[in-house]
Structures are given as C-alpha cells and as structure tokens.
PDB file of C-alpha atoms in Angstrom:
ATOM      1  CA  UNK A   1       0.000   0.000   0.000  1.00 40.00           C
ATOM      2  CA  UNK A   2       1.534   3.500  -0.626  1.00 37.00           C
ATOM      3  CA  UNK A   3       1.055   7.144   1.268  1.00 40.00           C
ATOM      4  CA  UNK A   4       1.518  10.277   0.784  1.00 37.00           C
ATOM      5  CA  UNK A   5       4.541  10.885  -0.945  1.00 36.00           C
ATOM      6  CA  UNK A   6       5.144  14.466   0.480  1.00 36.00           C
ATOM      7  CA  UNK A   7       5.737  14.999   4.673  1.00 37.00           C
ATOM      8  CA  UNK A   8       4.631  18.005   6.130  1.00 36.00           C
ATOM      9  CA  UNK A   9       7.396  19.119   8.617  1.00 35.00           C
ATOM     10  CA  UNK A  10       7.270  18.475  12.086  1.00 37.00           C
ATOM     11  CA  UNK A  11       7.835  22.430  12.978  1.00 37.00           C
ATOM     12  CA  UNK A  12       4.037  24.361  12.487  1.00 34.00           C
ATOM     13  CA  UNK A  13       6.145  27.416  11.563  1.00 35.00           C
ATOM     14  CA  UNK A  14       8.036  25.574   8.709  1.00 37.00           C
ATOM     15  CA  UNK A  15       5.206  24.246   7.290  1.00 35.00           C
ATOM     16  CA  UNK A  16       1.861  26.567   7.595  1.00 33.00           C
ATOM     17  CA  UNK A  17       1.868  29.455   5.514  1.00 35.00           C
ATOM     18  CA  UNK A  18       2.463  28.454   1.693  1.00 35.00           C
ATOM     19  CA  UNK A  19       2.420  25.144   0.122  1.00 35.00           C
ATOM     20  CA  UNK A  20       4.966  25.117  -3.054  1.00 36.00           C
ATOM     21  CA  UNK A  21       4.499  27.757  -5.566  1.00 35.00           C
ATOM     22  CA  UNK A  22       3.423  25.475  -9.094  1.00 35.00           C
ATOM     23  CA  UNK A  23       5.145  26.883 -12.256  1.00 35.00           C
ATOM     24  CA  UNK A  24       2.937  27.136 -14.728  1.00 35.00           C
ATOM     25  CA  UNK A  25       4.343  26.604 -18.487  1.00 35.00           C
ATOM     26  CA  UNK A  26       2.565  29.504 -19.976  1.00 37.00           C
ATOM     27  CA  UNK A  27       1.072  33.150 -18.746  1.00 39.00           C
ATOM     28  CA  UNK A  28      -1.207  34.577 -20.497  1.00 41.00           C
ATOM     29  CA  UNK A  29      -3.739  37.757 -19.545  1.00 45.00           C
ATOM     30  CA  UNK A  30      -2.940  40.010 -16.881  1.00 47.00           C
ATOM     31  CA  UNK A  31      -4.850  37.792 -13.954  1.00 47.00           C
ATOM     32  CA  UNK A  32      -2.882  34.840 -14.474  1.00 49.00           C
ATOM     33  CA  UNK A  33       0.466  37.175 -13.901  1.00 50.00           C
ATOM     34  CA  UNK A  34      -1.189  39.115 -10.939  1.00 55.00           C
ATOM     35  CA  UNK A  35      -1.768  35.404  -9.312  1.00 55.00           C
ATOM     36  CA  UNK A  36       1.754  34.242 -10.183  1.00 55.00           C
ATOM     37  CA  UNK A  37       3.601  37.057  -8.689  1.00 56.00           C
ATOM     38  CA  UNK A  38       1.624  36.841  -5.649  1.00 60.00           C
ATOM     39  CA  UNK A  39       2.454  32.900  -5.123  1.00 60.00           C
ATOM     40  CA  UNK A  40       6.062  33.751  -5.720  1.00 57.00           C
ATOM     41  CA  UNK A  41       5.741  36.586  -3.146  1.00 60.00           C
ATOM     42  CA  UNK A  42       4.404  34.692  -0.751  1.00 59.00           C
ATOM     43  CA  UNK A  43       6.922  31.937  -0.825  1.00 61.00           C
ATOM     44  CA  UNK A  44       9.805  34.151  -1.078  1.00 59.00           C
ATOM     45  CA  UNK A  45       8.484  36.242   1.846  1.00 60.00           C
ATOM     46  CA  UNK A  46       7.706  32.890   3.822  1.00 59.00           C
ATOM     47  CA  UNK A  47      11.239  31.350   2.854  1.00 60.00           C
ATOM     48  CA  UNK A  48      12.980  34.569   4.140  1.00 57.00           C
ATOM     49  CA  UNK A  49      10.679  34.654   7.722  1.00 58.00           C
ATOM     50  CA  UNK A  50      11.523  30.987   8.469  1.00 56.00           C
ATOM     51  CA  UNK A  51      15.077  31.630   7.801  1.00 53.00           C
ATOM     52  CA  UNK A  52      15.695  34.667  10.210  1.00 53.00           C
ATOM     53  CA  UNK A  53      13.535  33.541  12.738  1.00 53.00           C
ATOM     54  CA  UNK A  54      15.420  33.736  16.179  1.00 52.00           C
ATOM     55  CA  UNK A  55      12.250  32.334  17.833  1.00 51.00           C
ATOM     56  CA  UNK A  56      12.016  29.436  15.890  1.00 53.00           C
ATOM     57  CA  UNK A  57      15.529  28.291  17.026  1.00 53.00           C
ATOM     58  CA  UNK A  58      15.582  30.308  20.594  1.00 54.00           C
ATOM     59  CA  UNK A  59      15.424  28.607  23.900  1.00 56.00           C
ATOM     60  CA  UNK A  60      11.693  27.707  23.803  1.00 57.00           C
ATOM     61  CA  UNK A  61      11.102  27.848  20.544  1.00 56.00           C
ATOM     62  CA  UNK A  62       8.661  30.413  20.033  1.00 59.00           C
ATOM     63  CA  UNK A  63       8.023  33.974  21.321  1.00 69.00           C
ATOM     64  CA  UNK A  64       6.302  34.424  24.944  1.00 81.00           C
ATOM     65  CA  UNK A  65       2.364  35.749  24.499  1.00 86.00           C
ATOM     66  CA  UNK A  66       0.202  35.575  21.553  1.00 88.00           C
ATOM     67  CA  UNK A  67       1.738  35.659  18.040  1.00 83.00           C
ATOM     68  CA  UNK A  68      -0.217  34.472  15.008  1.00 83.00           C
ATOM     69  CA  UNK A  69      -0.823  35.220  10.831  1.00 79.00           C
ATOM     70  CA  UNK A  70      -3.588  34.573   8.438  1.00 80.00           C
ATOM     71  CA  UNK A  71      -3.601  34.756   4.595  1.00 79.00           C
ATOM     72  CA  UNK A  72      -6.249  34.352   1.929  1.00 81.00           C
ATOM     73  CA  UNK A  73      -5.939  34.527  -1.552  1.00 79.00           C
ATOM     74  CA  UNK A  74      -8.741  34.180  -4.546  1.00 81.00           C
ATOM     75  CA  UNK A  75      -9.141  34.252  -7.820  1.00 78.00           C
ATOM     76  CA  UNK A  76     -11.103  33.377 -11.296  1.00 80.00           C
ATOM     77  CA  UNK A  77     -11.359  33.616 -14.631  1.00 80.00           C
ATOM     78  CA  UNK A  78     -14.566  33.520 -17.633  1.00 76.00           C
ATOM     79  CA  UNK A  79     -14.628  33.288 -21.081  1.00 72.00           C
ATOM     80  CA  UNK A  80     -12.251  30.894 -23.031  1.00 71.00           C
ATOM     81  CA  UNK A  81     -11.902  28.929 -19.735  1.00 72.00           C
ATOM     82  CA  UNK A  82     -13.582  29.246 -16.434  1.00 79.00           C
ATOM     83  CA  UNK A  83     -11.420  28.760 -13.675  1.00 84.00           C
ATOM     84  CA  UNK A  84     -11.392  29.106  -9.717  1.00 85.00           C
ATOM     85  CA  UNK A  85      -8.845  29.226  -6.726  1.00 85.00           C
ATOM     86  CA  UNK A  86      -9.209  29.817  -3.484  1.00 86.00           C
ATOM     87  CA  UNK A  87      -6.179  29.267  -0.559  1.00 86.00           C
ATOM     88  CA  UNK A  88      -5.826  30.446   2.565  1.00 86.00           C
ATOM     89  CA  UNK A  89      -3.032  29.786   5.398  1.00 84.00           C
ATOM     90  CA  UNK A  90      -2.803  30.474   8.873  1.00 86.00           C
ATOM     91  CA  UNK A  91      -0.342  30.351  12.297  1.00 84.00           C
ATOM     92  CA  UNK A  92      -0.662  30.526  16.050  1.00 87.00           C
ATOM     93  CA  UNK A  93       1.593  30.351  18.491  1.00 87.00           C
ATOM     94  CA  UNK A  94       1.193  30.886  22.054  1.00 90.00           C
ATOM     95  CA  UNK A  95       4.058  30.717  24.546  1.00 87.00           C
ATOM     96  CA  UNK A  96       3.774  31.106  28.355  1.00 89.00           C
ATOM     97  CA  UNK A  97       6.644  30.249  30.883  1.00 86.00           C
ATOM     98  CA  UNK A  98       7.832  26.493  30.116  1.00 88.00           C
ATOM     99  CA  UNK A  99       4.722  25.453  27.774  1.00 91.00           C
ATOM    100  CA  UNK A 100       4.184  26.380  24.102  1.00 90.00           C
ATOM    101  CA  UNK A 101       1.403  26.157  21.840  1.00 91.00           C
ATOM    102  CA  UNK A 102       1.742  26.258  17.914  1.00 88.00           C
ATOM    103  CA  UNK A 103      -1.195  25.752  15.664  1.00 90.00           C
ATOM    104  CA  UNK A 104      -1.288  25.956  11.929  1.00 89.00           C
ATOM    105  CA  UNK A 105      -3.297  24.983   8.861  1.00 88.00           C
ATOM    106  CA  UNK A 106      -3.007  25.159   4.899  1.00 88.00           C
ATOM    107  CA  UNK A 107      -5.825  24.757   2.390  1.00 88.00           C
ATOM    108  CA  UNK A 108      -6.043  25.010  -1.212  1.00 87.00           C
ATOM    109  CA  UNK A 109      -9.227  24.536  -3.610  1.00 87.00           C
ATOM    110  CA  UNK A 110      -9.427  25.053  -7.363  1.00 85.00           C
ATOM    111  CA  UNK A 111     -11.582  24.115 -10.376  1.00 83.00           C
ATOM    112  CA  UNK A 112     -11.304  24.746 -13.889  1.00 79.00           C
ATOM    113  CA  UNK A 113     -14.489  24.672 -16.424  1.00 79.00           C
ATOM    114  CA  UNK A 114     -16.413  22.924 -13.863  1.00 77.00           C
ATOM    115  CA  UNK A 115     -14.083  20.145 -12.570  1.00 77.00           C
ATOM    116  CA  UNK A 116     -12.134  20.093  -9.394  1.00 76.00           C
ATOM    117  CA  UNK A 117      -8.355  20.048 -10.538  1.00 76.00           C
ATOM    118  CA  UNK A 118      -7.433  20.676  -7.065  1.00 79.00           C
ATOM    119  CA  UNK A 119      -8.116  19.950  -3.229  1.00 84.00           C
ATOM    120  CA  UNK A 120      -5.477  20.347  -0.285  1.00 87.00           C
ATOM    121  CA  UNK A 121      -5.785  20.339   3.489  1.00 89.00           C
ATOM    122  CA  UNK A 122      -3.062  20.069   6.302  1.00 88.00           C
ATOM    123  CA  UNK A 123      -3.196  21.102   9.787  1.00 91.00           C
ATOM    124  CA  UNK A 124      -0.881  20.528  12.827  1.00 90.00           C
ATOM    125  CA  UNK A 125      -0.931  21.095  16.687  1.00 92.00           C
ATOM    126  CA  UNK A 126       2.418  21.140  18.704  1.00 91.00           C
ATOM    127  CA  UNK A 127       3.161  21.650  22.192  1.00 92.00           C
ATOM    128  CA  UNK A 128       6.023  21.006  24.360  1.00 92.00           C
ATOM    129  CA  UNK A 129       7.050  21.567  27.974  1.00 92.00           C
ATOM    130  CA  UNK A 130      10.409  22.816  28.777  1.00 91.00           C
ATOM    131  CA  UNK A 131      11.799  21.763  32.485  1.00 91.00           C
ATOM    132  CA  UNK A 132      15.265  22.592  31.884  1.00 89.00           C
ATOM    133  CA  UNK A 133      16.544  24.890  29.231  1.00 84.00           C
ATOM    134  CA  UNK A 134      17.861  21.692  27.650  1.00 88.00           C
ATOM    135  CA  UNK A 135      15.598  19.365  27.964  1.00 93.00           C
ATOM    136  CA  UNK A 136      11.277  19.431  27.048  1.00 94.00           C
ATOM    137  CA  UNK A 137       8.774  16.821  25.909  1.00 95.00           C
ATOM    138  CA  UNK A 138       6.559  17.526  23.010  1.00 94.00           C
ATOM    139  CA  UNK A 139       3.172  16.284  21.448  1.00 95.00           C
ATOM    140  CA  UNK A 140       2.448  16.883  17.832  1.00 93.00           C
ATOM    141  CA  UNK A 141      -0.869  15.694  15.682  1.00 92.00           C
ATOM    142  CA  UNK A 142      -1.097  16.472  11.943  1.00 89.00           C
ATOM    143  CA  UNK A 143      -3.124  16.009   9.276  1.00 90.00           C
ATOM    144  CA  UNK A 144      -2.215  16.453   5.772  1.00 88.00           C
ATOM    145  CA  UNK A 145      -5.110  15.549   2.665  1.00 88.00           C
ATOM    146  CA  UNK A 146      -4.679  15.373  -0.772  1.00 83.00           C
ATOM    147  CA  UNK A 147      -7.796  14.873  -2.988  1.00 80.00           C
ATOM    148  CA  UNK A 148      -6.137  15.069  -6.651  1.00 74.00           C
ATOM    149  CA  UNK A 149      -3.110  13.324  -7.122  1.00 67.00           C
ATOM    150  CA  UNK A 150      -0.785  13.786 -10.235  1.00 64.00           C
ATOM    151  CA  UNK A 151       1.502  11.915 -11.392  1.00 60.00           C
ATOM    152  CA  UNK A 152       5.138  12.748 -13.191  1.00 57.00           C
ATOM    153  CA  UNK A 153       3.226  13.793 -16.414  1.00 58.00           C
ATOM    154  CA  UNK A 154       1.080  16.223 -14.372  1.00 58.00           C
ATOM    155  CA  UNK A 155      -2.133  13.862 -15.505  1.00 61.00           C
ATOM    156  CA  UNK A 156      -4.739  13.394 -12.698  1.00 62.00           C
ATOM    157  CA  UNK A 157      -4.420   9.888 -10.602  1.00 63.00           C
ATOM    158  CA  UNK A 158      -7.835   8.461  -9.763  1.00 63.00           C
ATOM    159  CA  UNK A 159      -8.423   8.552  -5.785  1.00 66.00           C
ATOM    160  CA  UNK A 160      -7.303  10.991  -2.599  1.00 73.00           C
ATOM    161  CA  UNK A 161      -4.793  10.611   0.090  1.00 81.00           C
ATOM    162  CA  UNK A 162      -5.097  10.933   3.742  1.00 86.00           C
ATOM    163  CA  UNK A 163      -1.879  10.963   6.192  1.00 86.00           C
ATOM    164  CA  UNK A 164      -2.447  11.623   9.962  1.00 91.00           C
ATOM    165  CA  UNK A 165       0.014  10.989  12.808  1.00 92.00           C
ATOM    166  CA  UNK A 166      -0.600  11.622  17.085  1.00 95.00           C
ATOM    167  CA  UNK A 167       2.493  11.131  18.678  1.00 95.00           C
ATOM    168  CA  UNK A 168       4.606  12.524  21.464  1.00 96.00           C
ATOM    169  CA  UNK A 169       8.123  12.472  22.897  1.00 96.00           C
ATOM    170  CA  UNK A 170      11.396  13.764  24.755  1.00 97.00           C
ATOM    171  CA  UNK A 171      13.411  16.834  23.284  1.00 94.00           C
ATOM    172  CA  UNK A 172      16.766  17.930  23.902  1.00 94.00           C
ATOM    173  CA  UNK A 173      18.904  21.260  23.168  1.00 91.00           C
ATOM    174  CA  UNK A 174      22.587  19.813  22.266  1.00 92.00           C
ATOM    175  CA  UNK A 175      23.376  23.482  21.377  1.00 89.00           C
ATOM    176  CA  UNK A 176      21.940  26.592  22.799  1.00 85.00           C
ATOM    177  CA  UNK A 177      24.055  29.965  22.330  1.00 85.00           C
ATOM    178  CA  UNK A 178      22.666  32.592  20.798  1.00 81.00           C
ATOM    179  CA  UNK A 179      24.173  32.262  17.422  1.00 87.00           C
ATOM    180  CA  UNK A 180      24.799  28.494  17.264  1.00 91.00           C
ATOM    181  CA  UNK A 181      21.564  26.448  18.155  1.00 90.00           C
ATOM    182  CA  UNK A 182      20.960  22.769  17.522  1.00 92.00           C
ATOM    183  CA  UNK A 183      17.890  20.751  19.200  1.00 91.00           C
ATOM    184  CA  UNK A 184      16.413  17.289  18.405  1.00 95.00           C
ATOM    185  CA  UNK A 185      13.389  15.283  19.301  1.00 95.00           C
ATOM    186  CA  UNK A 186      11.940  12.237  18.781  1.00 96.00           C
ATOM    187  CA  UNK A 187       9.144   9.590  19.705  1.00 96.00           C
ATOM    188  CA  UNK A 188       6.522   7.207  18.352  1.00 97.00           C
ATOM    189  CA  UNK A 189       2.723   7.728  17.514  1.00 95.00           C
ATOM    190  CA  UNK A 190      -0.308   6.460  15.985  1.00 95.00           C
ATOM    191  CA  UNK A 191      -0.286   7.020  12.146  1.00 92.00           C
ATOM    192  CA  UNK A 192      -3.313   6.571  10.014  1.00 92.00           C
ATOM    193  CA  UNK A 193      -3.067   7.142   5.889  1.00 84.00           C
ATOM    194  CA  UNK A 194      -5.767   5.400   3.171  1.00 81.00           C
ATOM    195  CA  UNK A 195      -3.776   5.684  -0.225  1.00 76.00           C
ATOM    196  CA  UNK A 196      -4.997   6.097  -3.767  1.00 72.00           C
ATOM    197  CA  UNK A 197      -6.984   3.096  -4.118  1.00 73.00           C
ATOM    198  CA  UNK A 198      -8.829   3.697  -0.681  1.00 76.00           C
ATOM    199  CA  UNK A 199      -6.722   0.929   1.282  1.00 81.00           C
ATOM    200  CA  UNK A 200      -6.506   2.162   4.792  1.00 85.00           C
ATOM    201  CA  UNK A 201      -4.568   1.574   7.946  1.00 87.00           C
ATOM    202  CA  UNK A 202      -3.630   2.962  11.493  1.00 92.00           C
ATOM    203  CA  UNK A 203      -0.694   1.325  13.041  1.00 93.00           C
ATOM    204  CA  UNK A 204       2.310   2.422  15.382  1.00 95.00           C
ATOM    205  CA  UNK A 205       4.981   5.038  13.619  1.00 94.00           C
ATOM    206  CA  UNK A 206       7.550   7.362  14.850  1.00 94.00           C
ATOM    207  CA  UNK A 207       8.516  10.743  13.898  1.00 94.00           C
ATOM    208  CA  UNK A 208      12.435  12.228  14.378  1.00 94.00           C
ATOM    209  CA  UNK A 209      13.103  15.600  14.268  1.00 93.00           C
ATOM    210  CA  UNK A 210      16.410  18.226  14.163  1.00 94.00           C
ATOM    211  CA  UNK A 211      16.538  22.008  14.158  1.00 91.00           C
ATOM    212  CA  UNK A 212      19.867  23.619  13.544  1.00 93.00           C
ATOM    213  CA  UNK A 213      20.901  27.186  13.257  1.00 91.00           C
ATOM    214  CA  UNK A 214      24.599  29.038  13.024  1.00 93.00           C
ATOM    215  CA  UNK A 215      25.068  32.704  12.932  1.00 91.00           C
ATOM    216  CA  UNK A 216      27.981  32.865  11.378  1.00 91.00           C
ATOM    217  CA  UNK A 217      27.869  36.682  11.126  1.00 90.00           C
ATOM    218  CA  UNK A 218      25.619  39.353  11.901  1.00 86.00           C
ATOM    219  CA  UNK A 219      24.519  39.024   8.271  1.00 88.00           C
ATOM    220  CA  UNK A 220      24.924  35.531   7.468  1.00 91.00           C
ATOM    221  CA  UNK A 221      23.309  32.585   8.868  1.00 91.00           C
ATOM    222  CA  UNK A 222      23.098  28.668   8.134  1.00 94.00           C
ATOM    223  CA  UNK A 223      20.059  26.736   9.053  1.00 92.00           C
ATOM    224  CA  UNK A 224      18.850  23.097   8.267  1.00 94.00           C
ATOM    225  CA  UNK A 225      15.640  21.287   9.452  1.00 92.00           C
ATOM    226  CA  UNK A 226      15.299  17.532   9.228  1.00 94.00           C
ATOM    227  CA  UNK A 227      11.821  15.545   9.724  1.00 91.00           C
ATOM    228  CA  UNK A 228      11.786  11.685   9.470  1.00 93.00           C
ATOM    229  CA  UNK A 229       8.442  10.353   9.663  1.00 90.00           C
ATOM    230  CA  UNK A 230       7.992   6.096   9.387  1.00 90.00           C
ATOM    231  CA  UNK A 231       5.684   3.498   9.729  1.00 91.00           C
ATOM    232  CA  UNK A 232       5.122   0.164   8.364  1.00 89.00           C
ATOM    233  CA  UNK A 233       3.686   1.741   5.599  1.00 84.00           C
ATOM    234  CA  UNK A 234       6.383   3.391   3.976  1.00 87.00           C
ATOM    235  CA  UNK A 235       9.499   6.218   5.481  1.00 91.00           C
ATOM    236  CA  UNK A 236       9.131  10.012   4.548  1.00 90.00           C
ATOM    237  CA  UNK A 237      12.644  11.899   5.301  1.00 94.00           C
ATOM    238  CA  UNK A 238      12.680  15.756   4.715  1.00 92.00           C
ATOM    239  CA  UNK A 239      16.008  17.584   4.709  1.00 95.00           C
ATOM    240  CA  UNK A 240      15.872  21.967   3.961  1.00 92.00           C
ATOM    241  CA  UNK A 241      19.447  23.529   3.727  1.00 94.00           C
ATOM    242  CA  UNK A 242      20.006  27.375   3.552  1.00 92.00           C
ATOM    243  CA  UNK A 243      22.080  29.984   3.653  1.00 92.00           C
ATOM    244  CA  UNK A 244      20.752  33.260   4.875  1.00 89.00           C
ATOM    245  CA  UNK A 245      22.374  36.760   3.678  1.00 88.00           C
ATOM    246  CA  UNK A 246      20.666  40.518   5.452  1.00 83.00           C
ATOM    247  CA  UNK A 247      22.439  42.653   2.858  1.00 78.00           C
ATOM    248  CA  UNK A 248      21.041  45.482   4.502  1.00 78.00           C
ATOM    249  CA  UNK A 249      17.992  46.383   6.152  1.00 74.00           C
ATOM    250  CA  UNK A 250      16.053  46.397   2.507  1.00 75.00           C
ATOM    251  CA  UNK A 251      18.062  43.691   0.704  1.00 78.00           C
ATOM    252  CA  UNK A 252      18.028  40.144   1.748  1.00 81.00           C
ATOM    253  CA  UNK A 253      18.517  36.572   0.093  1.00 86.00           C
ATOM    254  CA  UNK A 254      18.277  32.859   0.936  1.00 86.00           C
ATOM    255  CA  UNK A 255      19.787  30.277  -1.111  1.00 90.00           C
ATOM    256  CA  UNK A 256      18.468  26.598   0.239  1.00 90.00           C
ATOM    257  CA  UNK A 257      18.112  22.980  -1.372  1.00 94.00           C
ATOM    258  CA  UNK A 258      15.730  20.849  -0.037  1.00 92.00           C
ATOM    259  CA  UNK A 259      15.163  16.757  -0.525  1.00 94.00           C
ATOM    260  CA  UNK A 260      11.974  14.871   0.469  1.00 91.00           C
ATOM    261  CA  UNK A 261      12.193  11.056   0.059  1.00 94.00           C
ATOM    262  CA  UNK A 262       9.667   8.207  -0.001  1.00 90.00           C
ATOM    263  CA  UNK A 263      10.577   4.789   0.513  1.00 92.00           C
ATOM    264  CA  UNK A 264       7.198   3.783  -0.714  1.00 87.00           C
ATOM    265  CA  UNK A 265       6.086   6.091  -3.088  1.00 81.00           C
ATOM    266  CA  UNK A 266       2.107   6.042  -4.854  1.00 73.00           C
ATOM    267  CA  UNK A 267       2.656   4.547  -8.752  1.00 72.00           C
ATOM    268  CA  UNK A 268       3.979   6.841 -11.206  1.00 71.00           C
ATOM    269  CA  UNK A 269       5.306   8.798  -8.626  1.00 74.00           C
ATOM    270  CA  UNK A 270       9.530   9.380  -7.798  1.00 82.00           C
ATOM    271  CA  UNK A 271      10.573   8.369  -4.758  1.00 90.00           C
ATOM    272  CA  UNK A 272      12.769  12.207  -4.296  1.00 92.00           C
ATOM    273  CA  UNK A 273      12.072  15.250  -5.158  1.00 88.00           C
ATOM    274  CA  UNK A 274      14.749  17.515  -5.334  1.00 92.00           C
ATOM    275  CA  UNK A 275      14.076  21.284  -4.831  1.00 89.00           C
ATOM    276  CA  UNK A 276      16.917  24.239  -4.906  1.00 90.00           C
ATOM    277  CA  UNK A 277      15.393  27.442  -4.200  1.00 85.00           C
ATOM    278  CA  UNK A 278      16.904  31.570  -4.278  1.00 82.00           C
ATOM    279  CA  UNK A 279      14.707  34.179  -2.140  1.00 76.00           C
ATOM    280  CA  UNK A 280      15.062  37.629  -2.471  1.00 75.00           C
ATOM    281  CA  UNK A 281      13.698  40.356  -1.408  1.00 66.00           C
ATOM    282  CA  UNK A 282      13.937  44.032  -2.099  1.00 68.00           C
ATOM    283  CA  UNK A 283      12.063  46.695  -0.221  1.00 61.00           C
ATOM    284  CA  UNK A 284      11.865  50.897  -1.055  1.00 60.00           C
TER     285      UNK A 284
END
C-alpha cells in the first residue's frame, strides 16, 4: 500500500503558511500574472521569515504571548476557460513560561471549467514543555489531505490521500548559544493514511526531528531542518538547507536545497524530489 509521498514538517512554523508555488508553463492575460507574482511573493516572503527567525531556534522555541498570521488569496477567470482558486493559510503560536502552543493549517481549492483540478488540506498542533533549558517533551498531531493526485506527467491519478500521525516524545537542546543552536526530538505515535486506491490503515509510527541554526555573522546565517516520519507503511525523510544573507535592512537573500524522500512512493510517482530554491527580497 503506498502514502503520501510528500511529509509536512514536524515544525508548524516551517510548514503553515504556503504550500509550493506550481510553475505554470505559460502566462497569459494580466490575472494569471497578478496570481503568479503573488504565489512567488508569498513563498519568497515565507522562505525569508523561516530563515531569520530567532524564535524558531531560541530557547523555547517560540516567542512568549500571543503571536499568530492569516492569509487568503482568490481568484477566477470567464470566457475561453472558467477557472477558480481559493487558498488560505494560517499560524498561532502561544508561549507562556515552560509550555508552548503552535497551531497551523493550509488549504487550497481550485476548479477549472467545472471540474475540481485541485483539493489540499493540512493542519498541525504542537506543544512542548520545557523543564530545563535543555531538555522538554513535546506532542504533535497532523493532518495532511490530498484529494487530486498527479503523477510525473502532471495527468490526474484516480483517488485521494489521507496521512495523519498523534504522537509525542522527549526533546533535547545539544546546542543553545545565541548564534549556534541545535535541538532534536523524537518519539513514536499512531499514524493513520488510506492511499490512492482507498486501502486504509492505522498502526504504530515514529517521527524524528532536528533544528539547527549558526550565525555565522551578523549578516549571514546557516540553518537546516530535518523531519523523518515512518511506519510500516512506507518512510518520509525531509532535509531543507540554507544559507541566509541581510544585505542590509532592505536587501536580503536565501539560497536553500531541499530533498523529500519516499521509501514507498504512490505509482507513477519518484521516490525524491529535489528542490533548490533563491529568495530575495527588495524593499523601497
């Protein structure tokens, strides 16, 4: 039986506001290039925030009080073709004292002269409880959706995907200065996925997770997140590498590669997907 072939990372911040931008090979009309520049805007602007932020890697992870985001986008098109899109994203976090709270959820909806061509969902709850500023435990439930599937030909594969996983576990800080942080965590869970051809399972899993971040300068910074997620069913291992540069207070770039691998990958699928990605962004 196969799974979802993509993991959503363990960290809600790494994960919840954009899913991928999705070249298209042609733009044509001035709505279609409004709606592309404001996917690549949003991913550049969410590849920059994740790189340079302090919270994410600081000593409890997120920022004490109430921080959170929301974003909706929409769009369509009549006449030659009638299409629809709809997306929206969201973020919570919530830190007080030695407990922290981060919520987030991802959703994307589109049809095109009357037929669904597209239908995404993931959400995720984390929380962990520090009791030395070392060592916390964590619990962490997502739930990631995926009713169109395409394969390497972009041509629709009959059937959804569902992936869930409840699990919980210790964390440790191995590093924690201010510019050179490194923290891990790991532990099993329940996971539950029904693949393409609406076989479905729950059985025991594990997730393993690493954080790592080095200031090498004021400017530049290094930071790579890992998420292993396994069961039975099949192994998903995420790895995002990047290199951070604050030209100045308007200029700023991230270079990063990222891998995602499936051991068990849905047919007509590849089992990695390789992804090298340049951010930048110029304000005035």
């Amino acid at each position: 039986m196969k799974t979802l072939a993509k993991l959503a990372t363990v960290s809600t911040l790494a994960l919840i506001i954009a899913a991928p931008v999705s070249a298209q090979s042609t733009l044509t009309g001035v709505t279609a290039l409004n709606d592309q520049i404001d996917d690549i805007t949003t991913e550049v602007e969410r590849d920059q925030r994740r790189g340079e932020d302090d919270d994410r890697f600081g000593p409890n992870g997120v920022a004490q009080g109430w921080r959170g985001s929301f974003a909706l986008t929409a769009s369509g098109t009549s006449g030659n073709t009638d299409n629809g899109e709809v997306a929206g994203a969201g973020r919570l976090t919530y830190g007080i004292g030695d407990w922290n709270h981060l919520v987030g959820f991802a959703v994307e909806y589109g049809e095109a002269n009357g037929t669904k061509n597209e239908e995404k969902f993931f959400g995720t709850y984390e929380a962990s409880r520090y009791f030395t500023p070392e060592f916390y435990m964590f619990g962490i439930g997502r739930f990631q959706y995926d009713g169109l599937l395409t394969d390497n030909s972009g041509a629709i594969l009959p059937g959804s995907e569902t992936d869930a996983f409840l699990g919980f576990g210790p964390g440790y800080r191995v590093l924690n200065e201010p510019n050179h942080t490194w923290r891990v965590q790991a532990g099993p869970g329940a996971r539950y996925y029904k693949d393409a051809t609406g076989n479905s399972d729950t059985e025991v899993g594990f997730i393993v997770s690493s954080r790592y971040f080095y200031a090498l300068t004021d400017t530049v910074s290094f930071t790579n997140d890992t998420d292993i997620l396994g069961s039975d069913a099949n192994t998903i291992v995420s790895n995002d590498a990047g290199v951070n540069f604050k030209v100045s207070n308007n200029l700023s770039t991230r270079v990063s590669y990222r891998t995602d691998y499936n051991t068990d990958p849905t047919a007509g699928l590849k089992s990695t997907d390789n992804t090298i990605g340049l951010s930048l962004v110029m304000g005035f």
